[in-house]
């Protein structure tokens, strides 16, 4: 009764960093045995429902906090290892883990990343280029239309990724 009420009251108290359930030194009867109770300490970081920052948001993408900045930037579509190194050089930031970055450093990083053609804008550009190739009916456009390799690879054999599963064609009888 008393323990449960104290526990609930202390769990509801959100501002304290640790929750202590107090029955300090009181003795309670449990099946005829006398039991000495101790305060129970529950650290806030391990309680359910508490918010923790697990990822930083850059260019509309949540990039992992536990990875180094250069690696984490490659999670953004359109930024590879080379672009990530260029961004780090331009911002003159240290390549440390993202969780160690201050808010000012993250703002600097975001501003630099915004200068690049990335994510939705890049996808749109690529799709528009493919659509243009299809409309003008050039060789590359026709290859896109027929779902065949575009960059000069052989297609008599192989090219299964692009062509899909094998379609058996009946051969001539002799």
JSON list of C-alpha atoms in Angstrom, two decimals, residues 31-173:
[
{"chain": "A", "resi": 31, "resn": "UNK", "atom": "CA", "xyz": [4.35, -13.75, 6.06]},
{"chain": "A", "resi": 32, "resn": "UNK", "atom": "CA", "xyz": [5.30, -13.43, 9.72]},
{"chain": "A", "resi": 33, "resn": "UNK", "atom": "CA", "xyz": [8.96, -12.54, 8.97]},
{"chain": "A", "resi": 34, "resn": "UNK", "atom": "CA", "xyz": [10.40, -9.16, 9.82]},
{"chain": "A", "resi": 35, "resn": "UNK", "atom": "CA", "xyz": [12.07, -7.54, 6.77]},
{"chain": "A", "resi": 36, "resn": "UNK", "atom": "CA", "xyz": [14.35, -4.48, 6.80]},
{"chain": "A", "resi": 37, "resn": "UNK", "atom": "CA", "xyz": [13.59, -2.30, 3.74]},
{"chain": "A", "resi": 38, "resn": "UNK", "atom": "CA", "xyz": [16.11, -0.21, 1.80]},
{"chain": "A", "resi": 39, "resn": "UNK", "atom": "CA", "xyz": [15.50, 2.75, -0.51]},
{"chain": "A", "resi": 40, "resn": "UNK", "atom": "CA", "xyz": [15.25, 1.76, -4.18]},
{"chain": "A", "resi": 41, "resn": "UNK", "atom": "CA", "xyz": [17.14, 4.00, -6.62]},
{"chain": "A", "resi": 42, "resn": "UNK", "atom": "CA", "xyz": [16.03, 4.08, -10.27]},
{"chain": "A", "resi": 43, "resn": "UNK", "atom": "CA", "xyz": [18.31, 6.07, -12.63]},
{"chain": "A", "resi": 44, "resn": "UNK", "atom": "CA", "xyz": [16.36, 8.20, -15.11]},
{"chain": "A", "resi": 45, "resn": "UNK", "atom": "CA", "xyz": [18.36, 7.17, -18.21]},
{"chain": "A", "resi": 46, "resn": "UNK", "atom": "CA", "xyz": [17.15, 3.60, -17.83]},
{"chain": "A", "resi": 47, "resn": "UNK", "atom": "CA", "xyz": [13.49, 4.28, -17.18]},
{"chain": "A", "resi": 48, "resn": "UNK", "atom": "CA", "xyz": [11.14, 3.65, -20.04]},
{"chain": "A", "resi": 49, "resn": "UNK", "atom": "CA", "xyz": [9.60, 6.64, -21.79]},
{"chain": "A", "resi": 50, "resn": "UNK", "atom": "CA", "xyz": [12.54, 9.02, -21.30]},
{"chain": "A", "resi": 51, "resn": "UNK", "atom": "CA", "xyz": [13.72, 10.79, -24.43]},
{"chain": "A", "resi": 52, "resn": "UNK", "atom": "CA", "xyz": [17.26, 10.26, -25.66]},
{"chain": "A", "resi": 53, "resn": "UNK", "atom": "CA", "xyz": [18.87, 11.82, -28.73]},
{"chain": "A", "resi": 54, "resn": "UNK", "atom": "CA", "xyz": [19.95, 8.92, -30.94]},
{"chain": "A", "resi": 55, "resn": "UNK", "atom": "CA", "xyz": [20.42, 10.70, -34.28]},
{"chain": "A", "resi": 56, "resn": "UNK", "atom": "CA", "xyz": [21.20, 14.19, -35.53]},
{"chain": "A", "resi": 57, "resn": "UNK", "atom": "CA", "xyz": [19.07, 15.62, -38.33]},
{"chain": "A", "resi": 58, "resn": "UNK", "atom": "CA", "xyz": [21.00, 16.94, -41.33]},
{"chain": "A", "resi": 59, "resn": "UNK", "atom": "CA", "xyz": [19.35, 17.73, -44.70]},
{"chain": "A", "resi": 60, "resn": "UNK", "atom": "CA", "xyz": [16.10, 16.11, -43.58]},
{"chain": "A", "resi": 61, "resn": "UNK", "atom": "CA", "xyz": [17.83, 12.80, -42.82]},
{"chain": "A", "resi": 62, "resn": "UNK", "atom": "CA", "xyz": [18.52, 11.36, -39.38]},
{"chain": "A", "resi": 63, "resn": "UNK", "atom": "CA", "xyz": [22.20, 10.43, -39.35]},
{"chain": "A", "resi": 64, "resn": "UNK", "atom": "CA", "xyz": [23.54, 8.19, -36.55]},
{"chain": "A", "resi": 65, "resn": "UNK", "atom": "CA", "xyz": [25.01, 9.85, -33.46]},
{"chain": "A", "resi": 66, "resn": "UNK", "atom": "CA", "xyz": [27.46, 7.10, -32.59]},
{"chain": "A", "resi": 67, "resn": "UNK", "atom": "CA", "xyz": [29.47, 7.27, -35.84]},
{"chain": "A", "resi": 68, "resn": "UNK", "atom": "CA", "xyz": [32.20, 9.70, -36.82]},
{"chain": "A", "resi": 69, "resn": "UNK", "atom": "CA", "xyz": [31.02, 12.70, -38.82]},
{"chain": "A", "resi": 70, "resn": "UNK", "atom": "CA", "xyz": [32.58, 11.72, -42.18]},
{"chain": "A", "resi": 71, "resn": "UNK", "atom": "CA", "xyz": [30.96, 8.28, -42.05]},
{"chain": "A", "resi": 72, "resn": "UNK", "atom": "CA", "xyz": [27.61, 9.59, -40.77]},
{"chain": "A", "resi": 73, "resn": "UNK", "atom": "CA", "xyz": [27.37, 12.12, -43.63]},
{"chain": "A", "resi": 74, "resn": "UNK", "atom": "CA", "xyz": [27.40, 9.27, -46.18]},
{"chain": "A", "resi": 75, "resn": "UNK", "atom": "CA", "xyz": [23.92, 8.29, -44.89]},
{"chain": "A", "resi": 76, "resn": "UNK", "atom": "CA", "xyz": [22.59, 11.30, -46.84]},
{"chain": "A", "resi": 77, "resn": "UNK", "atom": "CA", "xyz": [21.69, 10.38, -50.45]},
{"chain": "A", "resi": 78, "resn": "UNK", "atom": "CA", "xyz": [24.13, 12.14, -52.76]},
{"chain": "A", "resi": 79, "resn": "UNK", "atom": "CA", "xyz": [26.99, 12.43, -50.26]},
{"chain": "A", "resi": 80, "resn": "UNK", "atom": "CA", "xyz": [29.69, 9.80, -50.56]},
{"chain": "A", "resi": 81, "resn": "UNK", "atom": "CA", "xyz": [33.08, 9.52, -48.84]},
{"chain": "A", "resi": 82, "resn": "UNK", "atom": "CA", "xyz": [34.71, 12.14, -51.12]},
{"chain": "A", "resi": 83, "resn": "UNK", "atom": "CA", "xyz": [31.95, 14.72, -50.63]},
{"chain": "A", "resi": 84, "resn": "UNK", "atom": "CA", "xyz": [31.96, 14.04, -46.88]},
{"chain": "A", "resi": 85, "resn": "UNK", "atom": "CA", "xyz": [35.71, 14.76, -46.73]},
{"chain": "A", "resi": 86, "resn": "UNK", "atom": "CA", "xyz": [35.19, 17.95, -48.77]},
{"chain": "A", "resi": 87, "resn": "UNK", "atom": "CA", "xyz": [32.42, 19.10, -46.38]},
{"chain": "A", "resi": 88, "resn": "UNK", "atom": "CA", "xyz": [34.63, 18.41, -43.35]},
{"chain": "A", "resi": 89, "resn": "UNK", "atom": "CA", "xyz": [37.49, 20.37, -44.94]},
{"chain": "A", "resi": 90, "resn": "UNK", "atom": "CA", "xyz": [35.23, 23.31, -45.85]},
{"chain": "A", "resi": 91, "resn": "UNK", "atom": "CA", "xyz": [33.75, 23.55, -42.33]},
{"chain": "A", "resi": 92, "resn": "UNK", "atom": "CA", "xyz": [37.14, 22.94, -40.64]},
{"chain": "A", "resi": 93, "resn": "UNK", "atom": "CA", "xyz": [35.39, 20.68, -38.10]},
{"chain": "A", "resi": 94, "resn": "UNK", "atom": "CA", "xyz": [37.14, 17.85, -36.31]},
{"chain": "A", "resi": 95, "resn": "UNK", "atom": "CA", "xyz": [36.08, 14.35, -37.42]},
{"chain": "A", "resi": 96, "resn": "UNK", "atom": "CA", "xyz": [34.67, 13.28, -34.05]},
{"chain": "A", "resi": 97, "resn": "UNK", "atom": "CA", "xyz": [31.51, 11.37, -33.17]},
{"chain": "A", "resi": 98, "resn": "UNK", "atom": "CA", "xyz": [28.31, 13.29, -33.88]},
{"chain": "A", "resi": 99, "resn": "UNK", "atom": "CA", "xyz": [27.07, 13.06, -30.28]},
{"chain": "A", "resi": 100, "resn": "UNK", "atom": "CA", "xyz": [30.14, 15.11, -29.23]},
{"chain": "A", "resi": 101, "resn": "UNK", "atom": "CA", "xyz": [29.23, 18.00, -31.57]},
{"chain": "A", "resi": 102, "resn": "UNK", "atom": "CA", "xyz": [27.86, 21.22, -30.12]},
{"chain": "A", "resi": 103, "resn": "UNK", "atom": "CA", "xyz": [24.74, 22.85, -31.55]},
{"chain": "A", "resi": 104, "resn": "UNK", "atom": "CA", "xyz": [26.84, 25.55, -33.30]},
{"chain": "A", "resi": 105, "resn": "UNK", "atom": "CA", "xyz": [29.00, 22.89, -35.00]},
{"chain": "A", "resi": 106, "resn": "UNK", "atom": "CA", "xyz": [25.89, 21.03, -36.18]},
{"chain": "A", "resi": 107, "resn": "UNK", "atom": "CA", "xyz": [24.47, 24.28, -37.57]},
{"chain": "A", "resi": 108, "resn": "UNK", "atom": "CA", "xyz": [27.72, 24.91, -39.49]},
{"chain": "A", "resi": 109, "resn": "UNK", "atom": "CA", "xyz": [27.59, 21.35, -40.84]},
{"chain": "A", "resi": 110, "resn": "UNK", "atom": "CA", "xyz": [23.94, 21.72, -41.93]},
{"chain": "A", "resi": 111, "resn": "UNK", "atom": "CA", "xyz": [24.68, 24.99, -43.74]},
{"chain": "A", "resi": 112, "resn": "UNK", "atom": "CA", "xyz": [27.55, 23.39, -45.67]},
{"chain": "A", "resi": 113, "resn": "UNK", "atom": "CA", "xyz": [25.50, 20.29, -46.59]},
{"chain": "A", "resi": 114, "resn": "UNK", "atom": "CA", "xyz": [22.66, 22.50, -47.92]},
{"chain": "A", "resi": 115, "resn": "UNK", "atom": "CA", "xyz": [25.03, 23.80, -50.64]},
{"chain": "A", "resi": 116, "resn": "UNK", "atom": "CA", "xyz": [25.07, 20.33, -52.26]},
{"chain": "A", "resi": 117, "resn": "UNK", "atom": "CA", "xyz": [22.51, 18.81, -54.62]},
{"chain": "A", "resi": 118, "resn": "UNK", "atom": "CA", "xyz": [21.21, 16.00, -52.37]},
{"chain": "A", "resi": 119, "resn": "UNK", "atom": "CA", "xyz": [18.23, 13.83, -51.40]},
{"chain": "A", "resi": 120, "resn": "UNK", "atom": "CA", "xyz": [14.90, 14.64, -53.15]},
{"chain": "A", "resi": 121, "resn": "UNK", "atom": "CA", "xyz": [16.36, 17.32, -55.40]},
{"chain": "A", "resi": 122, "resn": "UNK", "atom": "CA", "xyz": [19.07, 14.92, -56.68]},
{"chain": "A", "resi": 123, "resn": "UNK", "atom": "CA", "xyz": [16.58, 12.07, -57.18]},
{"chain": "A", "resi": 124, "resn": "UNK", "atom": "CA", "xyz": [14.31, 14.44, -59.15]},
{"chain": "A", "resi": 125, "resn": "UNK", "atom": "CA", "xyz": [17.24, 15.58, -61.34]},
{"chain": "A", "resi": 126, "resn": "UNK", "atom": "CA", "xyz": [18.26, 11.99, -62.13]},
{"chain": "A", "resi": 127, "resn": "UNK", "atom": "CA", "xyz": [14.68, 10.96, -62.97]},
{"chain": "A", "resi": 128, "resn": "UNK", "atom": "CA", "xyz": [14.24, 14.01, -65.22]},
{"chain": "A", "resi": 129, "resn": "UNK", "atom": "CA", "xyz": [17.46, 13.12, -67.09]},
{"chain": "A", "resi": 130, "resn": "UNK", "atom": "CA", "xyz": [16.27, 9.54, -67.64]},
{"chain": "A", "resi": 131, "resn": "UNK", "atom": "CA", "xyz": [12.85, 10.78, -68.77]},
{"chain": "A", "resi": 132, "resn": "UNK", "atom": "CA", "xyz": [14.53, 13.15, -71.27]},
{"chain": "A", "resi": 133, "resn": "UNK", "atom": "CA", "xyz": [16.65, 10.30, -72.69]},
{"chain": "A", "resi": 134, "resn": "UNK", "atom": "CA", "xyz": [13.50, 8.18, -73.15]},
{"chain": "A", "resi": 135, "resn": "UNK", "atom": "CA", "xyz": [11.61, 11.03, -74.87]},
{"chain": "A", "resi": 136, "resn": "UNK", "atom": "CA", "xyz": [14.33, 11.76, -77.43]},
{"chain": "A", "resi": 137, "resn": "UNK", "atom": "CA", "xyz": [14.59, 8.02, -78.19]},
{"chain": "A", "resi": 138, "resn": "UNK", "atom": "CA", "xyz": [18.39, 7.94, -78.13]},
{"chain": "A", "resi": 139, "resn": "UNK", "atom": "CA", "xyz": [20.25, 4.64, -77.65]},
{"chain": "A", "resi": 140, "resn": "UNK", "atom": "CA", "xyz": [20.52, 5.10, -73.85]},
{"chain": "A", "resi": 141, "resn": "UNK", "atom": "CA", "xyz": [16.84, 6.04, -73.66]},
{"chain": "A", "resi": 142, "resn": "UNK", "atom": "CA", "xyz": [15.80, 2.91, -75.57]},
{"chain": "A", "resi": 143, "resn": "UNK", "atom": "CA", "xyz": [17.92, 0.76, -73.24]},
{"chain": "A", "resi": 144, "resn": "UNK", "atom": "CA", "xyz": [16.11, 2.33, -70.26]},
{"chain": "A", "resi": 145, "resn": "UNK", "atom": "CA", "xyz": [12.73, 1.65, -71.89]},
{"chain": "A", "resi": 146, "resn": "UNK", "atom": "CA", "xyz": [13.60, -2.02, -72.56]},
{"chain": "A", "resi": 147, "resn": "UNK", "atom": "CA", "xyz": [15.10, -2.55, -69.08]},
{"chain": "A", "resi": 148, "resn": "UNK", "atom": "CA", "xyz": [18.51, -3.49, -70.50]},
{"chain": "A", "resi": 149, "resn": "UNK", "atom": "CA", "xyz": [22.00, -2.42, -69.37]},
{"chain": "A", "resi": 150, "resn": "UNK", "atom": "CA", "xyz": [22.63, 1.18, -70.43]},
{"chain": "A", "resi": 151, "resn": "UNK", "atom": "CA", "xyz": [26.40, 1.51, -70.24]},
{"chain": "A", "resi": 152, "resn": "UNK", "atom": "CA", "xyz": [27.58, -0.86, -72.96]},
{"chain": "A", "resi": 153, "resn": "UNK", "atom": "CA", "xyz": [27.65, -4.14, -71.03]},
{"chain": "A", "resi": 154, "resn": "UNK", "atom": "CA", "xyz": [26.95, -7.39, -72.84]},
{"chain": "A", "resi": 155, "resn": "UNK", "atom": "CA", "xyz": [23.40, -8.67, -72.70]},
{"chain": "A", "resi": 156, "resn": "UNK", "atom": "CA", "xyz": [23.49, -11.94, -74.70]},
{"chain": "A", "resi": 157, "resn": "UNK", "atom": "CA", "xyz": [24.45, -13.65, -71.46]},
{"chain": "A", "resi": 158, "resn": "UNK", "atom": "CA", "xyz": [24.43, -12.20, -67.95]},
{"chain": "A", "resi": 159, "resn": "UNK", "atom": "CA", "xyz": [22.68, -8.85, -67.28]},
{"chain": "A", "resi": 160, "resn": "UNK", "atom": "CA", "xyz": [20.24, -10.78, -65.07]},
{"chain": "A", "resi": 161, "resn": "UNK", "atom": "CA", "xyz": [19.94, -7.95, -62.57]},
{"chain": "A", "resi": 162, "resn": "UNK", "atom": "CA", "xyz": [18.57, -5.63, -65.21]},
{"chain": "A", "resi": 163, "resn": "UNK", "atom": "CA", "xyz": [16.59, -8.17, -67.28]},
{"chain": "A", "resi": 164, "resn": "UNK", "atom": "CA", "xyz": [15.04, -10.07, -64.37]},
{"chain": "A", "resi": 165, "resn": "UNK", "atom": "CA", "xyz": [14.43, -13.79, -64.00]},
{"chain": "A", "resi": 166, "resn": "UNK", "atom": "CA", "xyz": [15.20, -16.06, -66.98]},
{"chain": "A", "resi": 167, "resn": "UNK", "atom": "CA", "xyz": [12.34, -16.48, -69.46]},
{"chain": "A", "resi": 168, "resn": "UNK", "atom": "CA", "xyz": [12.70, -19.83, -71.21]},
{"chain": "A", "resi": 169, "resn": "UNK", "atom": "CA", "xyz": [12.11, -19.76, -74.95]},
{"chain": "A", "resi": 170, "resn": "UNK", "atom": "CA", "xyz": [11.29, -23.03, -76.75]},
{"chain": "A", "resi": 171, "resn": "UNK", "atom": "CA", "xyz": [14.07, -24.04, -79.16]},
{"chain": "A", "resi": 172, "resn": "UNK", "atom": "CA", "xyz": [13.74, -25.46, -82.72]},
{"chain": "A", "resi": 173, "resn": "UNK", "atom": "CA", "xyz": [13.29, -29.21, -83.15]}
]
